[in-house]
Tab-separated table of N, CA and C in Angstrom:
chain	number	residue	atom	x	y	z
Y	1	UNK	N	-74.172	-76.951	-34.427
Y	1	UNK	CA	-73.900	-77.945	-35.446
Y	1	UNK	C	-72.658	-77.547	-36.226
Y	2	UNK	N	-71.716	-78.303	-36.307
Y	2	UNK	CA	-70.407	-78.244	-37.376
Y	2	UNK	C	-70.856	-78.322	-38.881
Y	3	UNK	N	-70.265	-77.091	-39.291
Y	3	UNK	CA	-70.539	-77.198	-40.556
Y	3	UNK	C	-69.911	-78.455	-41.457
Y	4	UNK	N	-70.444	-79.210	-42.566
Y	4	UNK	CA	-70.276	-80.196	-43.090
Y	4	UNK	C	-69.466	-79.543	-44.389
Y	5	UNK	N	-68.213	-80.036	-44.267
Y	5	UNK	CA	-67.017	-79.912	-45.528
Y	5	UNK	C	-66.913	-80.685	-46.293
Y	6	UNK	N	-68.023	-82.173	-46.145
Y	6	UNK	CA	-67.512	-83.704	-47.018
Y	6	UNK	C	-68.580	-82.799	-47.917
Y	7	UNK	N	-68.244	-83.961	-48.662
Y	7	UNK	CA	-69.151	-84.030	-50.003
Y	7	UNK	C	-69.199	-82.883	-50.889
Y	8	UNK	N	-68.232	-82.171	-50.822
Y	8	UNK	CA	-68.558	-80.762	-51.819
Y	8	UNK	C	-67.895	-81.077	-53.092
Y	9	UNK	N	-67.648	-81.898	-53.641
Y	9	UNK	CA	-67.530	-82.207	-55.205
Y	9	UNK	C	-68.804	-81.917	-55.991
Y	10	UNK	N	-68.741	-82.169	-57.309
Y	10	UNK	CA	-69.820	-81.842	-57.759
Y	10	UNK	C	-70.053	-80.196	-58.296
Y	11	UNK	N	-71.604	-80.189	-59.049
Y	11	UNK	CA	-71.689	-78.596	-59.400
Y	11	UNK	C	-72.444	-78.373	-57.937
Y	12	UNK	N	-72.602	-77.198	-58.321
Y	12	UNK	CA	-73.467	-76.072	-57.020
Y	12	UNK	C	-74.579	-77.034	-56.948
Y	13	UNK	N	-75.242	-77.105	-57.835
Y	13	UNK	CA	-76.780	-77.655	-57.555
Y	13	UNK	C	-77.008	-79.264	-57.084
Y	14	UNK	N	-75.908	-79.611	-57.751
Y	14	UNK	CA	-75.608	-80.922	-57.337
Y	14	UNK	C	-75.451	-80.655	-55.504
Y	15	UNK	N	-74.973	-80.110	-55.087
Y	15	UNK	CA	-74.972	-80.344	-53.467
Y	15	UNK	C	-75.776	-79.588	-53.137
Y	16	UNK	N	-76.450	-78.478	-53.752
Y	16	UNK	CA	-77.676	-77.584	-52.853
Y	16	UNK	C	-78.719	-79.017	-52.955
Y	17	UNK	N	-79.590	-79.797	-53.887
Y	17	UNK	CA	-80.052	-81.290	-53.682
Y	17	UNK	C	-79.555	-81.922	-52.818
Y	18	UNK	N	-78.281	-82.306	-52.959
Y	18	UNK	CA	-78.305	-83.876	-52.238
Y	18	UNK	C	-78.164	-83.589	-50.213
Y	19	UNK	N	-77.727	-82.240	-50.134
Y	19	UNK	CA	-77.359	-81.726	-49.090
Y	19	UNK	C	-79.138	-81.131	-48.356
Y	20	UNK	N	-79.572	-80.696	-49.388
Y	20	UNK	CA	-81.567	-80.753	-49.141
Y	20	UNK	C	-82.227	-81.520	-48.373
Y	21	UNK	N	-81.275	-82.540	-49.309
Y	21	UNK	CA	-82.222	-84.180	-49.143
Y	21	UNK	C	-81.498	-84.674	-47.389
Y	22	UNK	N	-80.174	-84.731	-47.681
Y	22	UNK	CA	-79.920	-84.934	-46.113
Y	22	UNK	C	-80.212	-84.390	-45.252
Y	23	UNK	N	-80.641	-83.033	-45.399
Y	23	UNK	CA	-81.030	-82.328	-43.808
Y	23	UNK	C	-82.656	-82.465	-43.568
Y	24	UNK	N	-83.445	-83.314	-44.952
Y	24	UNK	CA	-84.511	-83.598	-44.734
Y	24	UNK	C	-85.671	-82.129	-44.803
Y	25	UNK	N	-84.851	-81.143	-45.945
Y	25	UNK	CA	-85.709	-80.191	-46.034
Y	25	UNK	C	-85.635	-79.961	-47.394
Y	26	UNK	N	-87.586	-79.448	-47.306
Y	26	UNK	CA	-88.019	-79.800	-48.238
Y	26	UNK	C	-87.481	-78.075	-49.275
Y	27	UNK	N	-87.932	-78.250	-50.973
Y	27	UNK	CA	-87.270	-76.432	-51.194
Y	27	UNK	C	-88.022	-75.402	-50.954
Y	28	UNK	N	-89.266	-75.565	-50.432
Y	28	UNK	CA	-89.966	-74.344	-49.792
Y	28	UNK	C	-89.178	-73.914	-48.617
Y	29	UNK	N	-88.628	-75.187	-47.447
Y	29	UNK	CA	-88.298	-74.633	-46.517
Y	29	UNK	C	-86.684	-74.674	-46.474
Y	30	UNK	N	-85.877	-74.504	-47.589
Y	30	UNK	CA	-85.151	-74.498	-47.806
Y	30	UNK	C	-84.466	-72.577	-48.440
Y	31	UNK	N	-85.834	-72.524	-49.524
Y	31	UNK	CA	-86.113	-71.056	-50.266
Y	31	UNK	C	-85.972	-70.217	-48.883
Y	32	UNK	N	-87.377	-70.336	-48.242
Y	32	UNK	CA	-87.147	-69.122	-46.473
Y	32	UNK	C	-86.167	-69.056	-46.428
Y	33	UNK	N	-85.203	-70.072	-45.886
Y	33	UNK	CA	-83.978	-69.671	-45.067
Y	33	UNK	C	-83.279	-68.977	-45.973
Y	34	UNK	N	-82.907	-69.147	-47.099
Y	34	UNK	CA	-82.510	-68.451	-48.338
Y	34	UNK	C	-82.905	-66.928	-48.928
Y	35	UNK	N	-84.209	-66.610	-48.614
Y	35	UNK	CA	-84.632	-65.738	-48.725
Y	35	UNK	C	-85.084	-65.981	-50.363
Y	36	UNK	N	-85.358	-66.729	-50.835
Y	36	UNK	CA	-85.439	-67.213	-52.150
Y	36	UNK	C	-87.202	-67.909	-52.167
Y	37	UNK	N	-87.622	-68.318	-53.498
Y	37	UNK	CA	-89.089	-69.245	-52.724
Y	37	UNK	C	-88.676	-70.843	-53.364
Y	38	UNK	N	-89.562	-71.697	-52.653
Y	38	UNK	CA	-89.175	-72.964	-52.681
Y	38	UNK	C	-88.973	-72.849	-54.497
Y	39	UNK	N	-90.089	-72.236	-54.960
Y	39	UNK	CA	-90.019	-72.806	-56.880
Y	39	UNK	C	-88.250	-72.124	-57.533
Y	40	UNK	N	-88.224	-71.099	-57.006
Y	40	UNK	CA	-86.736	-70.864	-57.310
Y	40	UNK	C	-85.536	-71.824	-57.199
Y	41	UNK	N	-85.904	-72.377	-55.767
Y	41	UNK	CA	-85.104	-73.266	-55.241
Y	41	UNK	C	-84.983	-74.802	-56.467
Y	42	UNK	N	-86.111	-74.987	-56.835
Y	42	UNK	CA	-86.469	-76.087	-57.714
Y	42	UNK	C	-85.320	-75.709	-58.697
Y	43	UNK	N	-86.034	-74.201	-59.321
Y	43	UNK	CA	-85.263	-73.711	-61.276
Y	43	UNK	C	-83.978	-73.860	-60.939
Y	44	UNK	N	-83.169	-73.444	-59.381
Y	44	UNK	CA	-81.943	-74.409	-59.088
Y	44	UNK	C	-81.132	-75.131	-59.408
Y	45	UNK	N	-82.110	-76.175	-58.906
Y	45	UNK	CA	-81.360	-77.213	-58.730
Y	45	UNK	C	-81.705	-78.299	-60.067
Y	46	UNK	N	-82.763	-77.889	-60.862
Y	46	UNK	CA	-82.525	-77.938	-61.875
Y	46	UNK	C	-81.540	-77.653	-63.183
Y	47	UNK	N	-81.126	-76.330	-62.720
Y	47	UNK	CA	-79.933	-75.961	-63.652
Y	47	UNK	C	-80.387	-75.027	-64.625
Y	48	UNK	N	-81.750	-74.669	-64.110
Y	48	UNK	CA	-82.293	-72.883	-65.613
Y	48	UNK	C	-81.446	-71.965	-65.102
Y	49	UNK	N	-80.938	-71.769	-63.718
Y	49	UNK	CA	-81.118	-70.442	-62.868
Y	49	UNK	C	-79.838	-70.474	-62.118
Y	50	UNK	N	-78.841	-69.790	-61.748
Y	50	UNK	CA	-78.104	-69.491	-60.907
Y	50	UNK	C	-78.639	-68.519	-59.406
Y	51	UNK	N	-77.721	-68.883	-58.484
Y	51	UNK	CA	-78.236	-68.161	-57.321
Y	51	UNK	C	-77.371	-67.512	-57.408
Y	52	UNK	N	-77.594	-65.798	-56.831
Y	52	UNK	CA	-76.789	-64.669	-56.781
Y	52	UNK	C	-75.536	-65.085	-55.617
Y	53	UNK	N	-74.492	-64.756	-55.552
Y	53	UNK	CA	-73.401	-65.226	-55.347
Y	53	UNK	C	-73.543	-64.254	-53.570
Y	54	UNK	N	-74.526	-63.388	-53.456
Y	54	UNK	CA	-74.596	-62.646	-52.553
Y	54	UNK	C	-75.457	-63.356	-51.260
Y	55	UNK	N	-76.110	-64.722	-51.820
Y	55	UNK	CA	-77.225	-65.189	-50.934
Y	55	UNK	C	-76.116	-66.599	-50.597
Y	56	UNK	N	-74.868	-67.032	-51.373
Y	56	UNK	CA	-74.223	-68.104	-50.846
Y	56	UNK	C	-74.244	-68.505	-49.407
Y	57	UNK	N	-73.964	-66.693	-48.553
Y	57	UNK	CA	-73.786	-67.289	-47.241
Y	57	UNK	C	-75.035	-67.803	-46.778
Y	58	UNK	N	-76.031	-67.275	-47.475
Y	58	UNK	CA	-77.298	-67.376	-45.874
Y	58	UNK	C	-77.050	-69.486	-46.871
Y	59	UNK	N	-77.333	-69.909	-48.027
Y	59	UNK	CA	-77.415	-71.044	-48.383
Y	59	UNK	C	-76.434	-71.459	-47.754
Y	60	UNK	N	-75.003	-71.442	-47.456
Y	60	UNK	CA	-74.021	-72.060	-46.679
Y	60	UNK	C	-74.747	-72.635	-45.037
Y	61	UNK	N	-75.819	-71.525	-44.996
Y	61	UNK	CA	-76.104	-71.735	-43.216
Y	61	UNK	C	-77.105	-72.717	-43.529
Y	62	UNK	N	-77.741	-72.421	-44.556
Y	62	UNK	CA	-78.863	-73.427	-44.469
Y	62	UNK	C	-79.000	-74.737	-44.630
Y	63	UNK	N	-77.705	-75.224	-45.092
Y	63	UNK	CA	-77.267	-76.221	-45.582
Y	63	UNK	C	-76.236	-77.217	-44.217
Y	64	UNK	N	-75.674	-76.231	-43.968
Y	64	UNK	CA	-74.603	-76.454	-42.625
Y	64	UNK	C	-73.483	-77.138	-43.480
Y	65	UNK	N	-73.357	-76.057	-44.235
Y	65	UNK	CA	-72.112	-76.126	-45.145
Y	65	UNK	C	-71.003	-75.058	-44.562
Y	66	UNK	N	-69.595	-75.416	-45.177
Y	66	UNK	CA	-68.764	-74.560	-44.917
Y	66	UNK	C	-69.011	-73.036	-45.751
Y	67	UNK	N	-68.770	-72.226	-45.319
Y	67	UNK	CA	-69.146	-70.957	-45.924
Y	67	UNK	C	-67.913	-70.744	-47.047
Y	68	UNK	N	-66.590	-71.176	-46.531
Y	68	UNK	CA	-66.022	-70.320	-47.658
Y	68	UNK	C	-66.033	-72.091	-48.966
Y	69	UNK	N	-66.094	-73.094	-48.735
Y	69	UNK	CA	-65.662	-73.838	-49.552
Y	69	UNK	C	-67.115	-73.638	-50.782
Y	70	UNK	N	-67.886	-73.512	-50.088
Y	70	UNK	CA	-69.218	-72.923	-51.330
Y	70	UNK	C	-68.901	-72.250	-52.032
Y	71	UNK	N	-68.116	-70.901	-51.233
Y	71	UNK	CA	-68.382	-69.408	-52.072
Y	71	UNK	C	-67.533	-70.329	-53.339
Y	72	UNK	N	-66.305	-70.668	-52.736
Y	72	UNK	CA	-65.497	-71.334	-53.741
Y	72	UNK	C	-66.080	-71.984	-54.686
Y	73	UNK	N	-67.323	-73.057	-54.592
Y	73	UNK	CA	-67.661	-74.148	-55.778
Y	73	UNK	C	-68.339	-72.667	-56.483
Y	74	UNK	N	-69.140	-72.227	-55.949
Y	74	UNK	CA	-69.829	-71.113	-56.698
Y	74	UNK	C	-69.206	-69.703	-57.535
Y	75	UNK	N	-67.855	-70.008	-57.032
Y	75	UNK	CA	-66.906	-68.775	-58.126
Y	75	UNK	C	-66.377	-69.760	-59.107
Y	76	UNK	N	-66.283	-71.250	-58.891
Y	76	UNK	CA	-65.637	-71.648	-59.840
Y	76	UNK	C	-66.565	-72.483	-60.844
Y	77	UNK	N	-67.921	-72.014	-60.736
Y	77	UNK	CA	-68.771	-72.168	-61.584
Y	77	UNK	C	-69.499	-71.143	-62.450
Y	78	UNK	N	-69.499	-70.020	-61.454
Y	78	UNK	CA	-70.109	-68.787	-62.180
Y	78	UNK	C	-69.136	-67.912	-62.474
Y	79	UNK	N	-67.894	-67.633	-62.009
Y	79	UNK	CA	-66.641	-66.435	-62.558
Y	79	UNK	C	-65.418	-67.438	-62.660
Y	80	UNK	N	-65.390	-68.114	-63.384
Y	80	UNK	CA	-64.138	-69.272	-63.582
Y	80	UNK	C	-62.919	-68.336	-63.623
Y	81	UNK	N	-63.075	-67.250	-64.703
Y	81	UNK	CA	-61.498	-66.415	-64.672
Y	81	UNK	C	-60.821	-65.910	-63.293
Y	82	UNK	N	-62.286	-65.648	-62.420
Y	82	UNK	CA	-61.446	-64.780	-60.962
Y	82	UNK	C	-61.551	-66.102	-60.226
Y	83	UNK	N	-61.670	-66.944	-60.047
Y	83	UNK	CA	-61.591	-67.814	-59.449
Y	83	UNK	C	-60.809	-68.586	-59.806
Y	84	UNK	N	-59.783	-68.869	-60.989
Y	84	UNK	CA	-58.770	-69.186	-61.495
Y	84	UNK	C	-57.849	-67.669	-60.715
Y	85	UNK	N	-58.220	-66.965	-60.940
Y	85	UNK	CA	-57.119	-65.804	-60.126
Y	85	UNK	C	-56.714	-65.505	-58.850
Y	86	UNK	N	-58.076	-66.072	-58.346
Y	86	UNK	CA	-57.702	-66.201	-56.845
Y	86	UNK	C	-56.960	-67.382	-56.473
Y	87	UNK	N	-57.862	-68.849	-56.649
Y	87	UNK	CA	-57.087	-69.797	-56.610
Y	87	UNK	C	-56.145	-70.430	-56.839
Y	88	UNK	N	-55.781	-70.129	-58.285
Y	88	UNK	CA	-55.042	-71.179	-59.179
Y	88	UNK	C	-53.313	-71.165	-58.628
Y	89	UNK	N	-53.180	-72.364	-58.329
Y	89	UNK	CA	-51.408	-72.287	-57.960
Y	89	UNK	C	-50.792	-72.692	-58.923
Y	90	UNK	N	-50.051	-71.507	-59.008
Y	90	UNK	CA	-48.823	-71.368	-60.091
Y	90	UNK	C	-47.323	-71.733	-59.409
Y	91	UNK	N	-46.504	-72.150	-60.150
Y	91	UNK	CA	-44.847	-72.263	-60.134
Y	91	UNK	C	-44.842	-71.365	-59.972
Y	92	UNK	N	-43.543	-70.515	-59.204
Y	92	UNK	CA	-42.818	-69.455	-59.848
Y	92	UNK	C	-40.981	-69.846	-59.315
């Protein structure tokens, strides 16, 4: 399966949901693949809880998301300064 690059606007949780909902899995069986449990998966995508920036990839697979455009939404939600440092294009 090709990983899916549309739709990554939005916050993190905003596409860990709607990307859930399209692959038709539910957050218990979403948590497994994650190594996370479905109720985590919930505090999520709710917005109490951040996911450790270390489990992005296995969520990238689980999702059949691109791996690096995640890591990306997820640095530029949880470390805005290094992710302004890595990314940000400057003049020179």
């Amino acid at each position: 399966m090709k990983p899916n690059t549309e739709n990554t606007t939005g916050t993190l949780r905003e596409l860990i949901r709607r990307r859930r909902i399209e692959l038709g899995l539910t957050q218990r069986a979403l948590g497994k693949s994650v190594g996370v449990s479905g109720e985590f998966v919930c505090i999520i995508e709710s917005g109490q809880r951040r996911l450790h920036l270390d489990r992005v990839p296995a969520l990238a697979s689980a999702l059949a998301c691109d791996r690096k455009e995640l890591c990306k939404i997820a640095l530029r939600e949880y470390a805005p300064a290094l992710y302004a440092e890595l990314f940000a294009t400057t003049a020179r």
